[in-house]
Coordinates of C-alpha atoms in Angstrom, one line a residue:
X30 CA 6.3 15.7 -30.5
X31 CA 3.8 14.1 -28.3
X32 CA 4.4 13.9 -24.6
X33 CA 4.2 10.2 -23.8
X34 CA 2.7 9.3 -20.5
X35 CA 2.1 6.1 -18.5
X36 CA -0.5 5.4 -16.2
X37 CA -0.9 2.8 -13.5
X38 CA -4.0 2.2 -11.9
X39 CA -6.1 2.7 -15.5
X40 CA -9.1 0.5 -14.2
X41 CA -8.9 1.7 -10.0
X42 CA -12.0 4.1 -9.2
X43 CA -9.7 7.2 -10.6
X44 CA -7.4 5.8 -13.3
X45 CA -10.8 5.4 -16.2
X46 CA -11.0 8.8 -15.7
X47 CA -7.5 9.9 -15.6
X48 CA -7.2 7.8 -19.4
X49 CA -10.3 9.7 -20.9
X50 CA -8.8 12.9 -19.9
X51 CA -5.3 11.5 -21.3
X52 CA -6.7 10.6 -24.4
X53 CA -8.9 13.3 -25.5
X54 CA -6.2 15.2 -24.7
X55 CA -4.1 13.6 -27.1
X56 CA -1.2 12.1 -24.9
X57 CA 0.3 8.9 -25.9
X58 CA -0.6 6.7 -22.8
X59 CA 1.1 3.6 -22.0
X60 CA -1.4 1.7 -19.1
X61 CA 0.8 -0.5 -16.3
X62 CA -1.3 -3.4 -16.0
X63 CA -0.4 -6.4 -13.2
X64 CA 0.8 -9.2 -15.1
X65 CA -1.8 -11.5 -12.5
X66 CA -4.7 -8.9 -13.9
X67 CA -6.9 -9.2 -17.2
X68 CA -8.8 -5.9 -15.5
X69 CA -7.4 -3.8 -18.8
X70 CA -9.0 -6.1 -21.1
X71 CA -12.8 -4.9 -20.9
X72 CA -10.6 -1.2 -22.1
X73 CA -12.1 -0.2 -25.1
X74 CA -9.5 0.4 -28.0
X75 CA -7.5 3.7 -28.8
X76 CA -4.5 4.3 -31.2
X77 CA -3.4 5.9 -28.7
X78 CA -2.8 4.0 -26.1
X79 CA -1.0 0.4 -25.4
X80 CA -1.4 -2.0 -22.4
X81 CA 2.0 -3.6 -20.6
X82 CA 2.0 -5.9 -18.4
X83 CA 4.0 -5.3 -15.1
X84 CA 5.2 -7.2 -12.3
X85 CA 4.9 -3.7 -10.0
X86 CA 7.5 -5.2 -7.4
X87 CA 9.7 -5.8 -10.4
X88 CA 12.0 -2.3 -10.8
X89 CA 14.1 -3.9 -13.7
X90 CA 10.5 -4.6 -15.5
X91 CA 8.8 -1.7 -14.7
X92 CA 12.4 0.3 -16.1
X93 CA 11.4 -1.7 -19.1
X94 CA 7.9 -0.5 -19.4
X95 CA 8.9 2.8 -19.0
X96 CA 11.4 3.5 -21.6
X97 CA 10.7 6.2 -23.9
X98 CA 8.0 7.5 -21.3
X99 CA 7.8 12.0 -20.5
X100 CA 5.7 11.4 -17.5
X101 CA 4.3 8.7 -15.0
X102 CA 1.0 9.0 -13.9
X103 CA 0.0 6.9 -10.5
X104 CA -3.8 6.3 -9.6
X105 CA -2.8 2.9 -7.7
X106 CA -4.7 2.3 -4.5
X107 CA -1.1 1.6 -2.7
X108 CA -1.0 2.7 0.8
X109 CA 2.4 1.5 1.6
X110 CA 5.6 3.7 0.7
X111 CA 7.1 0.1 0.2
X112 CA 4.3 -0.8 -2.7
X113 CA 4.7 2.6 -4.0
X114 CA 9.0 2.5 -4.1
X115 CA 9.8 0.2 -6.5
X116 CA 7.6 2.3 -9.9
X117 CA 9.7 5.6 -8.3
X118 CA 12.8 4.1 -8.7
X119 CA 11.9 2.8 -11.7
X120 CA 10.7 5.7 -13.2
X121 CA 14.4 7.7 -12.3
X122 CA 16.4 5.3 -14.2
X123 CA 14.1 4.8 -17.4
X124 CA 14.8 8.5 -17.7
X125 CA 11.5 10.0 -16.7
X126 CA 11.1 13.8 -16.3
X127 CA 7.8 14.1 -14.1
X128 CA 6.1 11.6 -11.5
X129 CA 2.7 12.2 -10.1
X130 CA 2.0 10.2 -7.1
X131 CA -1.3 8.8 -6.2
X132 CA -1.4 11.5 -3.6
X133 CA -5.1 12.7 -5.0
X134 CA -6.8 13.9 -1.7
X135 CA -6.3 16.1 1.8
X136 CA -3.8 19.1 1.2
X137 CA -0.4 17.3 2.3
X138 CA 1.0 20.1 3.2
X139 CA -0.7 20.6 6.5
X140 CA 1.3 19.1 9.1
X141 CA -2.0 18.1 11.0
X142 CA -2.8 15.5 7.7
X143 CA 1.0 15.1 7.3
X144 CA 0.6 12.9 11.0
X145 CA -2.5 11.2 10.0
X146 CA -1.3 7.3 9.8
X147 CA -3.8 6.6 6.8
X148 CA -1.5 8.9 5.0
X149 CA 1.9 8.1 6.4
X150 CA 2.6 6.0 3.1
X151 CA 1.8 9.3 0.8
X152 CA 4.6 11.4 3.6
X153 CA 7.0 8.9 3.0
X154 CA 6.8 9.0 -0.7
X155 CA 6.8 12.6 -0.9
X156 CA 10.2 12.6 1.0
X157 CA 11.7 10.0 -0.9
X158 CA 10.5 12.1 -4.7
X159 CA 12.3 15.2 -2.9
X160 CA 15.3 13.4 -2.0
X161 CA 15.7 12.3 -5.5
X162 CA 14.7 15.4 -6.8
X163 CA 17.3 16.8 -5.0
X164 CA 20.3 14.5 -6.9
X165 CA 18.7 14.1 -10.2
X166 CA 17.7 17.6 -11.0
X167 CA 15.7 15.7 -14.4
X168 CA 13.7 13.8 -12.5
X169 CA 10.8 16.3 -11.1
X170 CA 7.6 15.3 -9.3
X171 CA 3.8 17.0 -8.3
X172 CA 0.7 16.5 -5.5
X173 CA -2.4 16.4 -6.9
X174 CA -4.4 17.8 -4.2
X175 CA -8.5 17.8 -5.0
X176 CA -9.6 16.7 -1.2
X177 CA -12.9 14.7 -1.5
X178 CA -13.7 13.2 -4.3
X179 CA -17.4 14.3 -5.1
X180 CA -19.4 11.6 -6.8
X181 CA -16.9 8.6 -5.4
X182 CA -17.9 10.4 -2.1
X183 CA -21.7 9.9 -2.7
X184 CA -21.6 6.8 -4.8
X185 CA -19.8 4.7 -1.6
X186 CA -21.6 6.4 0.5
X187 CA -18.2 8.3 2.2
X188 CA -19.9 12.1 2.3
X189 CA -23.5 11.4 2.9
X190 CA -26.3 8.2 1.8
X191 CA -28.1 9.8 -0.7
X192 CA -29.9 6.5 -1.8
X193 CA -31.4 6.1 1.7
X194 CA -31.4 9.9 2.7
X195 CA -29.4 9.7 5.4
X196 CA -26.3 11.6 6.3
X197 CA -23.9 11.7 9.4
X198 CA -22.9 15.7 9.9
X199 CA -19.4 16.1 10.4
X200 CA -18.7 19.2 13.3
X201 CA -21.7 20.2 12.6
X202 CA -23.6 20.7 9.1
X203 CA -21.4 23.9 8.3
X204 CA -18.1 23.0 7.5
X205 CA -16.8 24.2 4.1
X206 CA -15.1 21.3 2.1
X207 CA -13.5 21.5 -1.2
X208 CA -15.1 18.5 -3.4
X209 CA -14.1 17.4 -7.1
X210 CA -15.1 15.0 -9.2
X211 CA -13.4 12.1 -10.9
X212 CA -13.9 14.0 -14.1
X213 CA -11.9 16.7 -13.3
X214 CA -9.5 14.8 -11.4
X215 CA -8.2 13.9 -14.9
X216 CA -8.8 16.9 -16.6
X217 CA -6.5 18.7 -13.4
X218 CA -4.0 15.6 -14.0
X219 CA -3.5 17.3 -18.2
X220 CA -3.8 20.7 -16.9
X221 CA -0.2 19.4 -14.8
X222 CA 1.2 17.7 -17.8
X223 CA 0.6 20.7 -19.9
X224 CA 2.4 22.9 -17.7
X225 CA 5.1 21.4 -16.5
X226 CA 7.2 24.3 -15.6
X227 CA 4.6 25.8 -13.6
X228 CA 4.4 22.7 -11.5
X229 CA 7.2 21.5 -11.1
X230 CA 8.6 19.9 -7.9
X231 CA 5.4 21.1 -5.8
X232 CA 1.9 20.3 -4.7
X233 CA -1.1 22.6 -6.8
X234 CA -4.6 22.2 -5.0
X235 CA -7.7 22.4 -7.3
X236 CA -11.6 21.6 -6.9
X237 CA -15.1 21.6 -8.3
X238 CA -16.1 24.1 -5.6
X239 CA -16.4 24.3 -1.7
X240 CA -19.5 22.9 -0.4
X241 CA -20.9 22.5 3.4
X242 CA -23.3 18.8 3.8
X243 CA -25.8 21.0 4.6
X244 CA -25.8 22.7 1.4
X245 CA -25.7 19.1 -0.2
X246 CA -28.8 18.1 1.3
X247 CA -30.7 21.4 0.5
X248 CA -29.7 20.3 -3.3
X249 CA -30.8 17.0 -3.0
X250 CA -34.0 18.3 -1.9
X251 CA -34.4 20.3 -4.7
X252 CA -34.1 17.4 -6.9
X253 CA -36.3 15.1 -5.2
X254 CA -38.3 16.9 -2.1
X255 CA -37.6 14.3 0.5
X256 CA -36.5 15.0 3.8
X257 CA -32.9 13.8 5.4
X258 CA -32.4 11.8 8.4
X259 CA -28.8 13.3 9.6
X260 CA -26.9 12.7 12.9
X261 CA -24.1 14.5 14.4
X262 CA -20.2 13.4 14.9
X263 CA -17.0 15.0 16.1
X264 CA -14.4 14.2 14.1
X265 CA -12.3 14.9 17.3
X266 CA -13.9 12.0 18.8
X267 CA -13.4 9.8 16.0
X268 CA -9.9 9.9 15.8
X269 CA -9.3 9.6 19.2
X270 CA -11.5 5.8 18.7
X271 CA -9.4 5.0 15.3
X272 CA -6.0 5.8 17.3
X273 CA -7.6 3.7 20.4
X274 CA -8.3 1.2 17.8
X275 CA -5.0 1.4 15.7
X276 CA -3.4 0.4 19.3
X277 CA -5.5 -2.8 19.7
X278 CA -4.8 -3.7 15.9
X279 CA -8.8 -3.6 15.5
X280 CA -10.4 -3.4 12.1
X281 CA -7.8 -1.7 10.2
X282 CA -9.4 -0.9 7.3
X283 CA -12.6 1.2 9.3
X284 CA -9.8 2.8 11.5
X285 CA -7.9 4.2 8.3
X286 CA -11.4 5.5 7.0
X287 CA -12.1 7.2 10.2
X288 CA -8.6 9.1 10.3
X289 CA -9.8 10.0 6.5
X290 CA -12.9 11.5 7.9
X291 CA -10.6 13.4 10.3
X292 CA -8.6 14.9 7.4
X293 CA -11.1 15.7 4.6
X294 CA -14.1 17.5 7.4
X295 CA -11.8 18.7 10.4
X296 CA -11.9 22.8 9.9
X297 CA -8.3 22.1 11.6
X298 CA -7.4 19.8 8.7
X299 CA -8.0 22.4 6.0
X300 CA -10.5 21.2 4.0
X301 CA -11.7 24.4 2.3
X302 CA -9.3 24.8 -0.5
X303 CA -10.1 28.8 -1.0
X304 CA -7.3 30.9 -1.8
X305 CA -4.7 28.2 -3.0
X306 CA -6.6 26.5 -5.7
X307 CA -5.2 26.7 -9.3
X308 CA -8.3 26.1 -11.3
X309 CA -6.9 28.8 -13.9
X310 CA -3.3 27.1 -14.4
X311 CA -4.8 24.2 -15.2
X312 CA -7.9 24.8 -17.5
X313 CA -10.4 24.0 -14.9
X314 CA -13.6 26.0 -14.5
X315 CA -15.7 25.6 -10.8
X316 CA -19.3 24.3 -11.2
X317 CA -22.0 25.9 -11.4
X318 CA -25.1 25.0 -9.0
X319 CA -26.8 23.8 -12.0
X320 CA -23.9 21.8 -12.8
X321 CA -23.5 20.2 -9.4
X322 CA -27.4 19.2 -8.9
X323 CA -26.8 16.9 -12.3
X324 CA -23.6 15.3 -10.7
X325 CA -26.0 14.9 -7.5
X326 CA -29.0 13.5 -9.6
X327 CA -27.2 10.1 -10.3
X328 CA -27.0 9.4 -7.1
X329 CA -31.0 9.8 -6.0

């Protein structure tokens, strides 16, 4: 019997890719659409798959939605816990067995990210899935931890400019971070839903491979052969301006980005994934350098 799985967020920056790897795995996917949103129309068709349209503050229509559903899938962009609450609570009483949060990013489980206030609404989700956990042993939950998202990264411009050559070197040029493209994001996201006895009621890390900006720039230049203009930042220093900031309620939207640079490139932040990556688990095979210069060379 097919595992039936419903996915919010089908048409954010992650959920297209979350529904390709879905659907060519051959999931039944329900996609959570806002009822104020015609985003899911431009979807191309699937037998597969159905649209719903949600009210996402609604828990008695979301319960609706999900009747009949294995697993929920979250790729919203909510930061809030309260945005996030009411499809929890309405995944426990359809009768759902596993929830992934849209917790895709920094590894939660260092205390140094856990304090971060750009993640305080992931924190306060996580405690309220282990609460419930807790007194409804059916309902189960897990992270998705990939840290930087690769190509996003490149494509907005959040690792390094590649268009204009240009990067801004986080403690220093030699800091090993764990990236991971959208692509796999999804295929990780199966790999869960495949085995969900293995990952039950945890967090499971996985990535494309650890990279260092410098060694970015080196592959750009093999692809292209121009030089980089790069300037140096402390990631110390820049979340000691985004908590300066945060007090004087300036720009909160570049103040939550800078405490994101502070979690994905801080050494202290762990952003090299080494060691505690399940790549095998869940099907997922690290690049190659040949592999990661053609994800590079749509971006040049």
């Amino acid at each position: 019997m097919a595992i039936k799985v419903a996915l919010a967020g089908a048409t954010g920056n992650l959920g297209p890719a979350a529904l390709k790897a879905l659907l060519e795995a051959g999931f039944e996917v329900t996609i959570l659409s806002r009822k104020d949103s015609n985003s899911t129309d431009s979807l191309p068709a699937h037998p597969n798959q159905k649209v719903i349209k949600v009210d996402y503050n609604d828990v008695e229509d979301l319960r609706s939605a999900l009747q009949g559903i294995d697993v929920v899938v979250s790729t919203l962009a909510a930061t809030s816990f309260n945005d996030r609450k009411p499809l929890i609570d309405a995944a426990l009483t359809a009768g759902v067995k596993r929830f992934l949060p849209s917790e895709f990013g920094s590894d939660m489980a260092n205390p140094l990210n856990r304090k971060l206030p750009v993640f305080q609404g992931k924190v306060e989700t996580q405690e309220y899935l282990e609460k419930l956990a807790k007194s409804h042993p059916d309902f189960t939950y897990t992270y998705t931890y990939n840290n930087v998202f690769l190509d996003w990264g490149l494509q907005v411009g959040f690792i390094m400019n590649p268009k204009e050559h240009k990067a801004t070197l986080y403690d220093g040029d030699d800091v090993p971070i764990s990236m991971t493209t959208l692509a796999t994001v999804g295929k990780a996201v199966v790999g869960i839903i495949k085995n969900l006895d293995a990952t039950k009621n945890r967090g499971v890390c996985f990535h494309d491979g650890v990279f260092t900006q410098k060694q970015l720039i080196e592959l750009f230049k093999k692809i292209d052969g121009k030089e980089w203009t790069t300037e140096q930042a402390s990631t110390v220093d820049i979340e000691k301006s985004a908590y300066e900031a945060l007090k004087k309620g300036e720009n909160i939207s570049k103040t939550m980005v800078d405490f994101l640079y502070r979690g994905a490139f801080s050494r202290d932040h762990t952003p090299d994934f080494t060691g505690k990556v399940e790549n095998e688990l869940l099907g997922l095979k690290e690049m190659s350098e040949e592999e990661v210069i053609e994800v590079l060379k749509q971006f040049v």
